[in-house]
PDB file of C-alpha atoms in Angstrom:
ATOM      1  CA  MET A 943     116.120 126.822 110.489  1.00 61.00           C
ATOM      2  CA  PRO A 944     117.561 124.043 112.560  1.00 73.00           C
ATOM      3  CA  LYS A 945     117.242 124.103 116.391  1.00 82.00           C
ATOM      4  CA  LEU A 946     120.508 126.137 117.825  1.00 81.00           C
ATOM      5  CA  LYS A 947     122.333 125.023 120.714  1.00 87.00           C
ATOM      6  CA  SER A 948     121.492 126.863 124.302  1.00 85.00           C
ATOM      7  CA  GLU A 949     124.918 128.103 124.233  1.00 89.00           C
ATOM      8  CA  THR A 950     124.915 129.887 121.111  1.00 90.00           C
ATOM      9  CA  ILE A 951     126.328 132.808 121.142  1.00 91.00           C
ATOM     10  CA  PHE A 952     125.503 136.218 118.385  1.00 90.00           C
ATOM     11  CA  PRO A 953     126.589 138.601 117.001  1.00 93.00           C
ATOM     12  CA  THR A 954     126.102 142.287 118.477  1.00 95.00           C
ATOM     13  CA  PRO A 955     124.185 144.781 116.424  1.00 95.00           C
ATOM     14  CA  GLU A 956     127.631 146.458 116.363  1.00 96.00           C
ATOM     15  CA  GLU A 957     129.641 143.317 115.886  1.00 95.00           C
ATOM     16  CA  ASP A 958     126.550 142.639 113.146  1.00 93.00           C
ATOM     17  CA  ALA A 959     127.267 145.946 111.339  1.00 94.00           C
ATOM     18  CA  ALA A 960     131.164 145.306 111.607  1.00 94.00           C
ATOM     19  CA  ILE A 961     130.623 142.191 109.735  1.00 90.00           C
ATOM     20  CA  THR A 962     128.456 143.318 107.107  1.00 86.00           C
ATOM     21  CA  ALA A 963     130.704 146.283 106.360  1.00 89.00           C
ATOM     22  CA  VAL A 964     133.881 143.990 106.037  1.00 88.00           C
ATOM     23  CA  ALA A 965     131.293 141.509 103.185  1.00 84.00           C
ATOM     24  CA  ILE A 966     129.851 144.766 101.333  1.00 84.00           C
ATOM     25  CA  SER A 967     133.492 146.270 100.748  1.00 88.00           C
ATOM     26  CA  ASP A 968     134.746 142.872  99.763  1.00 88.00           C
ATOM     27  CA  PRO A 969     133.813 142.585  95.668  1.00 85.00           C
ATOM     28  CA  ASP A 970     134.346 138.740  95.491  1.00 87.00           C
ATOM     29  CA  ALA A 971     131.725 138.409  98.532  1.00 81.00           C
ATOM     30  CA  VAL A 972     128.688 140.251  98.395  1.00 74.00           C
ATOM     31  CA  PRO A 973     126.044 138.977  99.864  1.00 75.00           C
ATOM     32  CA  LEU A 974     122.730 138.770  99.153  1.00 81.00           C
ATOM     33  CA  THR A 975     119.586 140.448  99.313  1.00 85.00           C
ATOM     34  CA  ASP A 976     116.642 139.279 101.030  1.00 88.00           C
ATOM     35  CA  ASP A 977     114.878 138.873  97.987  1.00 92.00           C
ATOM     36  CA  GLU A 978     117.828 137.219  96.126  1.00 89.00           C
ATOM     37  CA  TRP A 979     118.185 134.505  99.415  1.00 86.00           C
ATOM     38  CA  LYS A 980     113.993 134.020  99.016  1.00 87.00           C
ATOM     39  CA  ALA A 981     114.944 133.210  95.350  1.00 88.00           C
ATOM     40  CA  ALA A 982     117.816 131.261  95.774  1.00 86.00           C
ATOM     41  CA  ARG A 983     117.486 126.746  95.008  1.00 81.00           C
ATOM     42  CA  PRO A 984     120.059 124.173  95.403  1.00 76.00           C
ATOM     43  CA  SER A 985     122.834 124.396  92.438  1.00 72.00           C
ATOM     44  CA  ALA A 986     123.367 120.481  93.781  1.00 70.00           C
ATOM     45  CA  LEU A 987     121.453 117.868  94.392  1.00 68.00           C
ATOM     46  CA  ILE A 988     122.645 116.449  97.646  1.00 75.00           C
ATOM     47  CA  GLY A 989     123.790 112.716  98.162  1.00 78.00           C
ATOM     48  CA  ARG A 990     124.467 109.458  95.064  1.00 78.00           C
ATOM     49  CA  PRO A 991     122.227 109.914  91.740  1.00 78.00           C
ATOM     50  CA  LYS A 992     119.491 107.915  91.569  1.00 80.00           C
ATOM     51  CA  ALA A 993     120.083 104.873  89.782  1.00 83.00           C
ATOM     52  CA  GLU A 994     118.117 103.606  87.245  1.00 86.00           C
ATOM     53  CA  VAL A 995     118.081  99.942  88.555  1.00 84.00           C
ATOM     54  CA  THR A 996     117.607 100.478  92.081  1.00 84.00           C
ATOM     55  CA  LYS A 997     118.057  97.220  95.015  1.00 86.00           C
ATOM     56  CA  GLU A 998     115.396  96.651  96.759  1.00 90.00           C
ATOM     57  CA  ARG A 999     116.285  96.810 100.615  1.00 89.00           C
ATOM     58  CA  ILE A1000     115.748  93.329 102.365  1.00 93.00           C
ATOM     59  CA  THR A1001     116.681  91.037 105.715  1.00 94.00           C
ATOM     60  CA  ILE A1002     119.142  87.800 104.998  1.00 94.00           C
ATOM     61  CA  ARG A1003     120.558  85.747 107.750  1.00 96.00           C
ATOM     62  CA  LEU A1004     123.968  84.367 106.496  1.00 96.00           C
ATOM     63  CA  SER A1005     126.471  82.330 108.044  1.00 96.00           C
ATOM     64  CA  ARG A1006     128.517  84.170 110.282  1.00 96.00           C
ATOM     65  CA  ASP A1007     131.690  82.934 108.080  1.00 96.00           C
ATOM     66  CA  VAL A1008     129.801  83.923 105.073  1.00 96.00           C
ATOM     67  CA  VAL A1009     130.194  87.194 106.328  1.00 96.00           C
ATOM     68  CA  THR A1010     133.091  87.531 107.736  1.00 96.00           C
ATOM     69  CA  GLN A1011     135.108  86.609 104.561  1.00 96.00           C
ATOM     70  CA  PHE A1012     133.100  88.896 102.637  1.00 96.00           C
ATOM     71  CA  ARG A1013     133.172  91.760 104.990  1.00 96.00           C
ATOM     72  CA  ALA A1014     136.770  90.836 104.602  1.00 97.00           C
ATOM     73  CA  THR A1015     137.270  92.180 101.257  1.00 95.00           C
ATOM     74  CA  GLY A1016     136.889  96.238 102.634  1.00 95.00           C
ATOM     75  CA  GLU A1017     133.991  98.141 101.298  1.00 95.00           C
ATOM     76  CA  GLY A1018     131.470  96.692  98.805  1.00 94.00           C
ATOM     77  CA  TRP A1019     131.875  93.382  99.955  1.00 95.00           C
ATOM     78  CA  GLN A1020     127.292  93.482  99.886  1.00 94.00           C
ATOM     79  CA  THR A1021     127.996  94.525  96.123  1.00 93.00           C
ATOM     80  CA  ARG A1022     130.160  91.986  95.905  1.00 96.00           C
ATOM     81  CA  ILE A1023     127.854  88.813  97.815  1.00 96.00           C
ATOM     82  CA  ASP A1024     124.982  90.064  95.233  1.00 95.00           C
ATOM     83  CA  ALA A1025     127.417  89.634  92.628  1.00 96.00           C
ATOM     84  CA  ALA A1026     127.982  86.204  93.886  1.00 96.00           C
ATOM     85  CA  LEU A1027     124.378  84.982  94.103  1.00 94.00           C
ATOM     86  CA  ARG A1028     123.932  86.239  90.565  1.00 93.00           C
ATOM     87  CA  GLN A1029     126.465  84.379  89.172  1.00 95.00           C
ATOM     88  CA  PHE A1030     125.420  81.564  91.384  1.00 94.00           C
ATOM     89  CA  ILE A1031     121.999  82.609  89.474  1.00 92.00           C
ATOM     90  CA  SER A1032     123.285  81.920  85.922  1.00 93.00           C
ATOM     91  CA  GLU A1033     125.177  78.963  86.426  1.00 93.00           C
ATOM     92  CA  HIS A1034     122.063  77.152  88.628  1.00 92.00           C
ATOM     93  CA  PRO A1035     118.999  78.325  86.987  1.00 85.00           C
ATOM     94  CA  LEU A1036     115.853  77.729  88.582  1.00 80.00           C
ATOM     95  CA  SER A1037     113.526  75.022  87.137  1.00 74.00           C
ATOM     96  CA  ARG A1038     109.727  76.466  87.696  1.00 67.00           C
TER      97      ARG A1038
END
């Protein structure tokens, strides 16, 4: 459980009982029992699904004007740099 802030206000036992009574009376919002909470598992993954082919995180130094031009195109600018490099590689195969 995350650490709570010092100014967190907890309900009194009477308030907690009133909240629980209202929740129990709502047929669409029946509270889970302690055993049900223990057995609960996340129903969905958090975040983006893993890609089949992942990219490698690196550090690269680029000219400021190049980065400025790509950033000006908005979100996804790093993907567009990747595409530009791929295009260059396909047009200029490396000779070994």
